[in-house]
PDB file of C-alpha atoms in Angstrom:
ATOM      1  CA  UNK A 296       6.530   1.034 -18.503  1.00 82.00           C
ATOM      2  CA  UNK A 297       6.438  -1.997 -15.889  1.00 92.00           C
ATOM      3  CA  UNK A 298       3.554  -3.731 -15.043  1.00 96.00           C
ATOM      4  CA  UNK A 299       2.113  -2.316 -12.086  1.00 97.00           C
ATOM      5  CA  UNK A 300      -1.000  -1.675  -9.766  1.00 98.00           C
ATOM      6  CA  UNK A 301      -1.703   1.712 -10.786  1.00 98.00           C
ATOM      7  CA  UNK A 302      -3.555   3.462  -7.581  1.00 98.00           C
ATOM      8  CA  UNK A 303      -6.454   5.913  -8.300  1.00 98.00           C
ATOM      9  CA  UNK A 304      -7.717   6.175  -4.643  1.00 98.00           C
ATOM     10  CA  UNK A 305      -6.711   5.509  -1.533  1.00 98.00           C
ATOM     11  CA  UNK A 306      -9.029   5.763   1.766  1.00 98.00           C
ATOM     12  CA  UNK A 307      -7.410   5.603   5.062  1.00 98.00           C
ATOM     13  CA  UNK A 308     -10.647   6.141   7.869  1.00 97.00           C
ATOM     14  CA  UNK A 309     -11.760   4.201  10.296  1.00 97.00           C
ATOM     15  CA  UNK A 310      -9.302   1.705  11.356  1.00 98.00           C
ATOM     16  CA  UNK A 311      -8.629   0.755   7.531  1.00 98.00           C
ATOM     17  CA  UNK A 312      -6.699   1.799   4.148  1.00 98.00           C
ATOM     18  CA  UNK A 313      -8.931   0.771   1.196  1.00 98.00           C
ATOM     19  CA  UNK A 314      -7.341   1.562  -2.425  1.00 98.00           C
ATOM     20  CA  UNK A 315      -8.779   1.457  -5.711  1.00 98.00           C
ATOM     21  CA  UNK A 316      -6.716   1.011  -8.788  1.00 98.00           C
ATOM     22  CA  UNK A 317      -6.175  -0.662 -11.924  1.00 98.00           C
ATOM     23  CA  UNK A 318      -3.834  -3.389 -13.198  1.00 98.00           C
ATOM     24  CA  UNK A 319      -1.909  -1.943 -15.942  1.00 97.00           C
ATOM     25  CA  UNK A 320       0.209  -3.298 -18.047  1.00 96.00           C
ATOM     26  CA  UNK A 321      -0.985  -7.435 -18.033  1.00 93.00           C
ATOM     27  CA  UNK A 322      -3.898  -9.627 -18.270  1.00 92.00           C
ATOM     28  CA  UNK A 323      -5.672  -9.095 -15.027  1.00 93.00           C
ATOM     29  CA  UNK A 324      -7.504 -12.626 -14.739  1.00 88.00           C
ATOM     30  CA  UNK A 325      -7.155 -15.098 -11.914  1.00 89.00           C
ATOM     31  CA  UNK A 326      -7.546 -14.168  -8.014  1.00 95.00           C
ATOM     32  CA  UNK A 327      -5.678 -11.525  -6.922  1.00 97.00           C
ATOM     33  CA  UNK A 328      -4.335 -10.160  -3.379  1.00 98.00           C
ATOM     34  CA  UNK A 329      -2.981  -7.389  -1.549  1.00 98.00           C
ATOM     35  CA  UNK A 330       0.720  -8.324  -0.285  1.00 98.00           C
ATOM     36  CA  UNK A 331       1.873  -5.870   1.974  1.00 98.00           C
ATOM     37  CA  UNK A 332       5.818  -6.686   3.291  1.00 97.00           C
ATOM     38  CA  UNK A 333       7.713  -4.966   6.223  1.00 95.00           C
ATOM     39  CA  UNK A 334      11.243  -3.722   4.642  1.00 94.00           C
ATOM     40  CA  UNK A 335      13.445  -6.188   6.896  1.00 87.00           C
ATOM     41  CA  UNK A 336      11.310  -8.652   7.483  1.00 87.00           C
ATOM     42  CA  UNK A 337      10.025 -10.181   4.153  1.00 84.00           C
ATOM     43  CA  UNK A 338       9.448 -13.216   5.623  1.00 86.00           C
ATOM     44  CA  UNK A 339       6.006 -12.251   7.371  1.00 88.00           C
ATOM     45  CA  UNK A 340       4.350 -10.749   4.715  1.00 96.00           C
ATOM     46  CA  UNK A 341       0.541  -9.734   5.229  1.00 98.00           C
ATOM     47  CA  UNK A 342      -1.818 -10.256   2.382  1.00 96.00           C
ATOM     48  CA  UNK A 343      -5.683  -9.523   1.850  1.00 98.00           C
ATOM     49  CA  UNK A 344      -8.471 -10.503  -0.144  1.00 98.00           C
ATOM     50  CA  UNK A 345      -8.736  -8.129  -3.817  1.00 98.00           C
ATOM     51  CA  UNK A 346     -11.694  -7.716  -5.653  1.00 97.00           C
ATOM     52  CA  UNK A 347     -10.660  -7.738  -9.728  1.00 97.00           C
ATOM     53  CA  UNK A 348     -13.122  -6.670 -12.214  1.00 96.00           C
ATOM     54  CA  UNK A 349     -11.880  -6.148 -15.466  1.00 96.00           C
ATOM     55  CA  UNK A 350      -8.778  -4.223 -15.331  1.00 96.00           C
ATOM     56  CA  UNK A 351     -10.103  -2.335 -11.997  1.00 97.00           C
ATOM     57  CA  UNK A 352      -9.166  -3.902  -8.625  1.00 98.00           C
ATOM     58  CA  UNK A 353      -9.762  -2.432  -5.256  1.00 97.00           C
ATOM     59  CA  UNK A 354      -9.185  -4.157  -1.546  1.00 98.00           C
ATOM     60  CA  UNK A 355      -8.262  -2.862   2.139  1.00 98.00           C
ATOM     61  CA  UNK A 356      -6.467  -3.539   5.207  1.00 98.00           C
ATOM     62  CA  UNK A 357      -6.463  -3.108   8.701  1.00 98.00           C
ATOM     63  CA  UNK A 358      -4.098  -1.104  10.127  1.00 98.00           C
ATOM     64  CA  UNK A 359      -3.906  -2.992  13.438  1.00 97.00           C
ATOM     65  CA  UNK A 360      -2.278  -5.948  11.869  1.00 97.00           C
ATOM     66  CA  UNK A 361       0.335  -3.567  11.330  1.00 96.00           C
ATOM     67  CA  UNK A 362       1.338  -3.650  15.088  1.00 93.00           C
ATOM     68  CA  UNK A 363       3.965  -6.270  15.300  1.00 88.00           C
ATOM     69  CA  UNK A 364       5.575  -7.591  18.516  1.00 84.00           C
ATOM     70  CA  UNK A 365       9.180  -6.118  17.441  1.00 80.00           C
ATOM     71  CA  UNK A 366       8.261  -2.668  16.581  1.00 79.00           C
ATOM     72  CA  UNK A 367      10.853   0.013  15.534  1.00 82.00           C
ATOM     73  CA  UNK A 368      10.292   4.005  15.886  1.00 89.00           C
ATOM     74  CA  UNK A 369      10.125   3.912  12.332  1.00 93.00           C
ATOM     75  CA  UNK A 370       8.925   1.094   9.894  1.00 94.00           C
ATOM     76  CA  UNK A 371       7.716   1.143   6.121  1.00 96.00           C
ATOM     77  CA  UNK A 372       5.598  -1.491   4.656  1.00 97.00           C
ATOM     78  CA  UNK A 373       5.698  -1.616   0.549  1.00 98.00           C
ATOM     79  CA  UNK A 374       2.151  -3.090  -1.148  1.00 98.00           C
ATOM     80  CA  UNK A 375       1.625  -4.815  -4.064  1.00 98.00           C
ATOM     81  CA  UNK A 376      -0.807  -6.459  -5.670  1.00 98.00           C
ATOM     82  CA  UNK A 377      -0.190 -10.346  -6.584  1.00 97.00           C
ATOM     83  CA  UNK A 378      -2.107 -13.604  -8.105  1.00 96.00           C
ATOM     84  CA  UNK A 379       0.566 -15.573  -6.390  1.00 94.00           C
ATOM     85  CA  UNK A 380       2.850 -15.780  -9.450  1.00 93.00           C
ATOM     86  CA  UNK A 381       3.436 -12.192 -10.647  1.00 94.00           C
ATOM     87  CA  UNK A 382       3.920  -9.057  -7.847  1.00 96.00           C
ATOM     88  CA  UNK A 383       3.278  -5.841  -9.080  1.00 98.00           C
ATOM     89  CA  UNK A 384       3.949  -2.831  -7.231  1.00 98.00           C
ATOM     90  CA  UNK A 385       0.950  -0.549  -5.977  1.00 98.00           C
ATOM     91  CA  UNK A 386       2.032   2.909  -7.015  1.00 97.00           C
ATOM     92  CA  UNK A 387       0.885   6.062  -9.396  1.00 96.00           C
ATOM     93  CA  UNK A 388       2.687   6.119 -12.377  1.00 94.00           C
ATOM     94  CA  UNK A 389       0.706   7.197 -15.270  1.00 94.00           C
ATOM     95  CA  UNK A 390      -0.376  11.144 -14.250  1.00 93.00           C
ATOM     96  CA  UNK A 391       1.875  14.185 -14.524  1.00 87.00           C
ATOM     97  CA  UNK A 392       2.363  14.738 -11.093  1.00 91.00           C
ATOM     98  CA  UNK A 393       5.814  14.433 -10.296  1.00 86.00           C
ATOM     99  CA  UNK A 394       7.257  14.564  -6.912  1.00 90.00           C
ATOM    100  CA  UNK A 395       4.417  12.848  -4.934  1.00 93.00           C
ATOM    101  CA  UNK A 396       5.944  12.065  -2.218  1.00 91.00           C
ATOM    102  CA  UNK A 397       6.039  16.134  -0.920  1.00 91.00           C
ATOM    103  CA  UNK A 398       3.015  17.138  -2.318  1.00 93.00           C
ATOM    104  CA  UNK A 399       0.673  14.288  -1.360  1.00 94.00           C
ATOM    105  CA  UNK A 400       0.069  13.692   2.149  1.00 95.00           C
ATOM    106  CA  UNK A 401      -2.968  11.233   3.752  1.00 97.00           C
ATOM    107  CA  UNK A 402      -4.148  11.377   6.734  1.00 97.00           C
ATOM    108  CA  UNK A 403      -2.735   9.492  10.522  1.00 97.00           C
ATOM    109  CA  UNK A 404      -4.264   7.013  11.927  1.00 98.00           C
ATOM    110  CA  UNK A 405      -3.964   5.517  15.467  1.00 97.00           C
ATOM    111  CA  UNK A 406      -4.259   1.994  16.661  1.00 95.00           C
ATOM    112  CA  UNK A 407      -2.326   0.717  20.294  1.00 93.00           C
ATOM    113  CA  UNK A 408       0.167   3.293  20.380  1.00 91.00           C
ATOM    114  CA  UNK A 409       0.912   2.735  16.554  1.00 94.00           C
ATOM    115  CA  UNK A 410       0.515   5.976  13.969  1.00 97.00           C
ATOM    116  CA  UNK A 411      -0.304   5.020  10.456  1.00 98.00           C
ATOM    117  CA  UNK A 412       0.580   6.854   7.036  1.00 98.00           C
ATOM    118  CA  UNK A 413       0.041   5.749   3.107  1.00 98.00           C
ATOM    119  CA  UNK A 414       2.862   7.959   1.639  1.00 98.00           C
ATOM    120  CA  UNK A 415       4.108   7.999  -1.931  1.00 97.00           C
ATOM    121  CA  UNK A 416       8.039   6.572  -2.268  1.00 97.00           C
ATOM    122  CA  UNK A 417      10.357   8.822  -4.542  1.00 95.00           C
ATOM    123  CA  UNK A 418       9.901   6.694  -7.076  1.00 94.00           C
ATOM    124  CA  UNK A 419       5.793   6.929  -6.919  1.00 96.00           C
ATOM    125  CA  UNK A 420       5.376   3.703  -5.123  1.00 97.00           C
ATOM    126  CA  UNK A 421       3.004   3.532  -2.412  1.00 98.00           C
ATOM    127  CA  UNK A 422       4.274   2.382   1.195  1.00 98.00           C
ATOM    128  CA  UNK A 423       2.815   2.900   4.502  1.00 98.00           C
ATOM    129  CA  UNK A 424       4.884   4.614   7.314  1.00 97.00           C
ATOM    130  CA  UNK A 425       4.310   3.244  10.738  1.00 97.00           C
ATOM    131  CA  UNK A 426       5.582   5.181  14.097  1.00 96.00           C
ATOM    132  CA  UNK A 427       5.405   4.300  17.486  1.00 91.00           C
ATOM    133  CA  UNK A 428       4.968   6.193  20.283  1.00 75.00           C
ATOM    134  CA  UNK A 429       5.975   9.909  20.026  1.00 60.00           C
ATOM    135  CA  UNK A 430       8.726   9.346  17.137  1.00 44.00           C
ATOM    136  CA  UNK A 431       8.882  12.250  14.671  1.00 44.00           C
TER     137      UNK A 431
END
């Protein structure tokens, strides 16, 4: 299996997604940082401060630098986790529970017209699904 950020929690409340994880599958020294990129637009890339201890890493965002001034009904952010040489892909990969993205389902948040969503990809990646206004 890949190197990845494997996700154990994640915690969208109060204005903010926080996720917990572990770095499986490489040597998890060295400073490390959430990287969260709008598909389309990879070259404004957002990126956040990770605690590392051990193998275990855990960090959160805002959601309301998610707002951008070109917005689309529908956008999808992908997250990683990077030391600024390797990116590895926050996602859940190592449990037996396939088809995530149907069966696992966080809670909205709201911020300036924006809704906000952590979702599970098809492939067990985790994204976060932006709407604006009343999209469905």
């Amino acid at each position: 299996m890949k190197p990845h950020a494997e996700i154990a929690e994640v915690w969208p409340r109060d204005g903010r997604v926080r996720l917990v994880g572990r770095i499986h599958g490489r040597p998890a020294e060295g400073d490390w940082r959430l990287l969260l990129t709008r598909r389309g637009h990879f070259d404004r890339p957002l990126d956040y401060p990770a605690t590392v201890k051990g193998d275990r890493f855990e960090g959160e965002l805002p959601i309301a630098d998610l707002v951008t001034p070109d917005p689309a009904g529908i956008e999808e952010w992908d997250i990683h986790l990077t030391d600024g040489e390797t990116r590895l892909r926050a996602g859940r990969q190592l449990d037996d529970i396939h088809g995530k993205k149907k069966i696992m389902v966080f809670p909205e948040q709201r911020v300036r017209g924006l809704r906000v969503r952590p979702y599970y990809t098809v492939k067990d990646n985790l994204s976060l699904e932006c709407r604006t206004g009343d999209a469905s």
